[in-house]
XYZ file of C-alpha atoms in Angstrom:
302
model
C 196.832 -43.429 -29.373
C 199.710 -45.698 -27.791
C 203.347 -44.852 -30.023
C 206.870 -45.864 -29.738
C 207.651 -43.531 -27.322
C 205.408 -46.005 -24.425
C 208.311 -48.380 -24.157
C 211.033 -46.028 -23.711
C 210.849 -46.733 -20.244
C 213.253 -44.918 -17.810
C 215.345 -46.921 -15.511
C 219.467 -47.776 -15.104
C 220.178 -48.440 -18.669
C 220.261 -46.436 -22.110
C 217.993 -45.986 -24.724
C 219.348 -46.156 -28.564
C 218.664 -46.794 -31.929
C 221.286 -48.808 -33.730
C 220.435 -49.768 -37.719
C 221.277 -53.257 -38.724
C 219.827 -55.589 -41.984
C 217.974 -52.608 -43.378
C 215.735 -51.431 -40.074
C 216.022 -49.611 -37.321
C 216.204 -51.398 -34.397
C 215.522 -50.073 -30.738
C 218.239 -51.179 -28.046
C 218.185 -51.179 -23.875
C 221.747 -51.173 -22.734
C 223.398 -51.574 -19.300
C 227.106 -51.868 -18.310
C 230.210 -52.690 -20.180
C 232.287 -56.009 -20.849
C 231.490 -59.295 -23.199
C 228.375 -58.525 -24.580
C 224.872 -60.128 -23.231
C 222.078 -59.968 -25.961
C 218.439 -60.805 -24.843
C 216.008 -61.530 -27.323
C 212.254 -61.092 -25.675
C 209.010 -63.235 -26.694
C 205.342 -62.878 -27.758
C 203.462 -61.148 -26.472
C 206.237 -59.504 -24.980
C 208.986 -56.205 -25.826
C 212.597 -55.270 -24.615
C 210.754 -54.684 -21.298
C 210.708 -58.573 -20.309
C 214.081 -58.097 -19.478
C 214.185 -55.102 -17.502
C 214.816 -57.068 -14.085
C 217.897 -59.522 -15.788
C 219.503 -56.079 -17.176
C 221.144 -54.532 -14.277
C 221.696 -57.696 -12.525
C 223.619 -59.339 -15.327
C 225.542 -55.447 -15.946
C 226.336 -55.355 -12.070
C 228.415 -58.726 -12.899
C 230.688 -56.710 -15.307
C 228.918 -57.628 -18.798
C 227.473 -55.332 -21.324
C 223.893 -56.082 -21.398
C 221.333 -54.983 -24.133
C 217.772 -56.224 -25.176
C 216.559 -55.064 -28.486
C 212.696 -54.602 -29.969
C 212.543 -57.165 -32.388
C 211.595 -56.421 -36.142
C 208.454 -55.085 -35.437
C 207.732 -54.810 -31.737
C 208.340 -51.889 -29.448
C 210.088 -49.116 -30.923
C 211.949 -50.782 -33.374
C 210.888 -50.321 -37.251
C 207.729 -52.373 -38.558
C 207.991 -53.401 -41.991
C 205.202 -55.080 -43.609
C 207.858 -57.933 -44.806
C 210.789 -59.891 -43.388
C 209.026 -62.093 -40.824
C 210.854 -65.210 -41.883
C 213.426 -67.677 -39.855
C 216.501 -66.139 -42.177
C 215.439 -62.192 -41.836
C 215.120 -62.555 -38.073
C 218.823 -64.193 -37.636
C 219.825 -61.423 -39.778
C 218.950 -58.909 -37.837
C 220.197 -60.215 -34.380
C 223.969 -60.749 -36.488
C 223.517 -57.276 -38.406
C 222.451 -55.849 -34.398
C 225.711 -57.912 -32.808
C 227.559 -56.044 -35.713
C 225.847 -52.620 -35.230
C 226.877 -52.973 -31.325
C 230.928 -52.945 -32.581
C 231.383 -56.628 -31.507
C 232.223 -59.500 -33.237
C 229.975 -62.055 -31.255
C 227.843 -62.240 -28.146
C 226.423 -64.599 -25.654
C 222.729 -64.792 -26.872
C 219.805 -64.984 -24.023
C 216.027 -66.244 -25.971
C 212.675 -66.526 -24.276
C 209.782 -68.009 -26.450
C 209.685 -66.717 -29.684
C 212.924 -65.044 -29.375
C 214.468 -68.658 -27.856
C 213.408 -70.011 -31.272
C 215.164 -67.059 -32.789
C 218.065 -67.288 -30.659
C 217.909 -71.247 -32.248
C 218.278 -69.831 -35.502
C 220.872 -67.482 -35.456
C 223.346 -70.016 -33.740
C 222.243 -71.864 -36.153
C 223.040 -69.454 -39.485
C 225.510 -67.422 -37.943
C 227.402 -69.492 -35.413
C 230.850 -67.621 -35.642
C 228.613 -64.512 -33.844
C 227.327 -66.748 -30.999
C 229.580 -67.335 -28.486
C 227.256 -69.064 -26.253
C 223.306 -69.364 -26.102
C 220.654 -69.768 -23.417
C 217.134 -70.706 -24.841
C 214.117 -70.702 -22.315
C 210.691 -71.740 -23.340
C 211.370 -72.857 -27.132
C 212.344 -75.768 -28.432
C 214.542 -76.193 -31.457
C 212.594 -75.237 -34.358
C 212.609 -78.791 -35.852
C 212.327 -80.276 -32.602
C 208.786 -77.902 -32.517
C 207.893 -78.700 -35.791
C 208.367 -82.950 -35.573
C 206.057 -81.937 -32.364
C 203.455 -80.516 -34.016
C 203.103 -83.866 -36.123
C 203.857 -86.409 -33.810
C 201.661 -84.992 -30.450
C 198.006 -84.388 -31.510
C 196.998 -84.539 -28.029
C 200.456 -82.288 -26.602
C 201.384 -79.680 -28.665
C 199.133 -79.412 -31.069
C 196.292 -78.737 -28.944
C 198.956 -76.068 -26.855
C 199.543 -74.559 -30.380
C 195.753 -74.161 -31.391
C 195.990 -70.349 -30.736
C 198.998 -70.365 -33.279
C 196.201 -71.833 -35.392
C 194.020 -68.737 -35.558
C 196.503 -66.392 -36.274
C 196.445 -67.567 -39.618
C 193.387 -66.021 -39.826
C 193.785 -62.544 -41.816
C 193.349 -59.640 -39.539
C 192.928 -61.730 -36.669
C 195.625 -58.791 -35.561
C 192.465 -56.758 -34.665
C 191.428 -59.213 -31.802
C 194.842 -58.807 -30.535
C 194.176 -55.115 -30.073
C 190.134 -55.255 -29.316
C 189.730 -53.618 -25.790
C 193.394 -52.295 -25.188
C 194.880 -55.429 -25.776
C 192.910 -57.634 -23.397
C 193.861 -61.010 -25.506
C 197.740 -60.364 -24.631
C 196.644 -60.134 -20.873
C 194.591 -63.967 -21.714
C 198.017 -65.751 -23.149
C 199.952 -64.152 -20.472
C 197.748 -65.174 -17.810
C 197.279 -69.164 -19.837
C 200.991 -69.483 -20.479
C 202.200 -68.368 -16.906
C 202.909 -70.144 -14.364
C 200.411 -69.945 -11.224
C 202.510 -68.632 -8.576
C 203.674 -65.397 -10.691
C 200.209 -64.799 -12.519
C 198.712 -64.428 -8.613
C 201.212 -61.759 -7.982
C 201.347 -58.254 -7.355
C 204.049 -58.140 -10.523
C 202.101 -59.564 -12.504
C 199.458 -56.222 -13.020
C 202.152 -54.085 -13.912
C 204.162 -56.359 -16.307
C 200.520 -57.488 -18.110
C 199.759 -53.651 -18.275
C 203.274 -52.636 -20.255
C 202.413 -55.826 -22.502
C 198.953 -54.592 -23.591
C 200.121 -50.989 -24.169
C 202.626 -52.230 -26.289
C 200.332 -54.153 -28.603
C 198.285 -51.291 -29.431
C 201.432 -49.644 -30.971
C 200.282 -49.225 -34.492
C 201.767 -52.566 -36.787
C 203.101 -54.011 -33.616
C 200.331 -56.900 -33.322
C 200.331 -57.158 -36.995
C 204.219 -58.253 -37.880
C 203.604 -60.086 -34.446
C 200.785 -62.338 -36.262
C 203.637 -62.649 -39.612
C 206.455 -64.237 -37.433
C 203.574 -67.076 -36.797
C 202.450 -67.055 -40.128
C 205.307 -67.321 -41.696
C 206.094 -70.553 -39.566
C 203.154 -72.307 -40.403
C 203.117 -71.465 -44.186
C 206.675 -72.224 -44.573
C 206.128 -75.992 -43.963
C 204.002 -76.105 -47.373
C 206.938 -74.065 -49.253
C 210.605 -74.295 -51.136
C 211.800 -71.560 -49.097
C 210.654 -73.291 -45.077
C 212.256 -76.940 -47.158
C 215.232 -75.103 -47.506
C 214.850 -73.519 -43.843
C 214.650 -77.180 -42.182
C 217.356 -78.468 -44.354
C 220.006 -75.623 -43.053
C 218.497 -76.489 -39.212
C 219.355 -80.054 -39.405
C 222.824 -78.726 -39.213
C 223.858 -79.615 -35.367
C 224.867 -76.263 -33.579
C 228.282 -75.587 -32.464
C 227.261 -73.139 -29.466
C 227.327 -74.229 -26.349
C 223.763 -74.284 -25.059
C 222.017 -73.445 -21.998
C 218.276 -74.568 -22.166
C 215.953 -73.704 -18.967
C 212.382 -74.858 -19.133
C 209.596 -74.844 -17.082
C 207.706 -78.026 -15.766
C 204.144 -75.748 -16.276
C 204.878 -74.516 -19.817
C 201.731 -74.862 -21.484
C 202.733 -72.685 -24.800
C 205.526 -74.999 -25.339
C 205.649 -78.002 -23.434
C 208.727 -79.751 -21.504
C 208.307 -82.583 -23.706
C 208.297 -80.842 -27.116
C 211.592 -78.474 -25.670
C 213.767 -81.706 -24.135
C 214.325 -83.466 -27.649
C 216.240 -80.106 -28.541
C 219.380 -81.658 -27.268
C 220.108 -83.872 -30.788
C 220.307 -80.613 -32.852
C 223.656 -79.146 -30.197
C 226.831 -81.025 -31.224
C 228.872 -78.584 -28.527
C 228.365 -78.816 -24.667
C 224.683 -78.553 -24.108
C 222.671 -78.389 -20.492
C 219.061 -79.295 -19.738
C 217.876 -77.540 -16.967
C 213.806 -77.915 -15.537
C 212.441 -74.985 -13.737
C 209.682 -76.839 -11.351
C 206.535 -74.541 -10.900
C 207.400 -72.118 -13.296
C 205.390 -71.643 -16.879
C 206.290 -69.763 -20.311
C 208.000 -66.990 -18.807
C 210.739 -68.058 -16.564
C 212.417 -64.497 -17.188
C 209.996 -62.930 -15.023
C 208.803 -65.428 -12.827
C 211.903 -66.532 -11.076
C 214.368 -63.607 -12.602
C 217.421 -64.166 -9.952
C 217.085 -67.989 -10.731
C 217.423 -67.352 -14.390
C 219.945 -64.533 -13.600
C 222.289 -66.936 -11.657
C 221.968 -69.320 -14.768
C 222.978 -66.879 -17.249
C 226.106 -65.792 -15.528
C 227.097 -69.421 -15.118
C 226.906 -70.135 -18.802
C 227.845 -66.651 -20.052
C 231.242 -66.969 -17.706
């Protein structure tokens, strides 16, 4: 049986635990200066990151990815899936790290994190780069607006309503996490000779027991939300335009999120904001073309 032990992958950084919001949370850190905090995706763990690490260390930051609630070896509670919890626990992590703010890096799901927090807790982001997620609101006027778009990229999103549909996740050593990888990649990196090993780590890590389940809550709480007080309340705190200076990469063959759906992000950012296209690439510009991404980071960050 796969445990938490799997991702604590050996390489030029540190493992720790540091607790923050009421969990446990697992952190990869590398090199010392302003602080760098990557926030990975779905399917993903701290291990989509493992190539930015050392590069963005070697240019004299302090860089750490956590486990989000409930991935990798970070605690799993059955509860606090929601857009407010999440924030919390990237602030509470910030805090847990002894600073007072960092320059936040989001792919995916954790870009729509990294959203919120800069949202909720701006005095803790200094500065944010978002790849392959649009603003929340921006994703959610999407989903009405763009039957033919990003509705039909979201159906999967769809069936995770579905109770238990964690199971499939799992079902032959989590073969369905190699299928979105493989869909939501772009071409070029999906025929490489990375691509085995990185899809490999991915399914192990899904098997961890809970891991696919509190995956499967972030999504439904999303969807439910929109039907509820508490997700009116959510959008009505969003509409607030962000102070952080944003970064937001995004690549012409996204096909979980599309280009279209990500570029009306820009209304939400009242401070200096940058759209930047990645031609070629899909979901997962992180691994695809890390040194581009990289080179980006450091721009911003600096």
């Amino acid at each position: 049986m796969t445990d938490d032990a799997s991702v604590l992958i050996e390489g030029p950084w540190t493992h720790r635990f540091v607790g923050a919001n009421g969990s446990r949370f697992h952190v990869v850190e590398a090199g010392t200066g302003p602080l760098v905090l990557f926030l990975h995706g779905f399917p993903e763990f701290w291990w989509a990151w493992h190539r930015i690490l050392p590069m963005v260390a070697d240019a004299g930051f302090r860089a750490v990815a956590m486990d989000l609630r409930g991935y990798g070896a970070s605690d799993k509670p059955p509860r606090g899936y929601d857009g407010y919890t999440l924030a919390a626990d990237v602030a509470g992590t910030i805090r847990a790290l002894g600073e007072r703010s960092a320059v936040l890096v989001g792919a995916g799901a954790g870009g729509m994190i990294g959203w919120t927090t800069a949202s909720f807790h701006p005095q803790m982001v200094s500065r944010l780069v978002v790849m392959g997620a649009a603003h929340p609101l921006r994703l959610r006027a999407a989903l009405f607006s763009d039957p033919r778009g990003q509705v039909a990229a979201a159906t999967h999103t769809l069936k995770y309503q579905l109770p238990r549909y964690e199971h499939v996740l799992t079902r032959d050593n989590g073969a369905e996490v190699g299928n979105l990888l493989r869909r939501w990649g772009g071409r070029e990196w999906v025929n490489s000779a990375d691509f085995a090993d990185y899809e490999a780590r991915c399914r192990e890590a899904i098997t961890i027991p809970q891991a696919a389940f509190c995956a499967m809550e972030g999504y439904r709480w999303a969807f439910r939300a929109g039907l509820r007080l508490h997700g009116y309340r959510f959008v009505k705190l969003m509409q607030k335009p962000l102070v952080t200076p944003t970064l937001q990469l995004h690549g012409t063959q996204d096909q979980a999120i599309l280009p279209r759906t990500a570029q009306g992000s820009s209304r939400y950012v009242r401070s200096s904001y940058e759209w930047l296209p990645l031609r070629g690439v899909g979901h997962f510009p992180h691994q695809e073309v890390p040194e581009l991404v990289t080179s980006e980071i450091l721009r911003w960050a600096k």
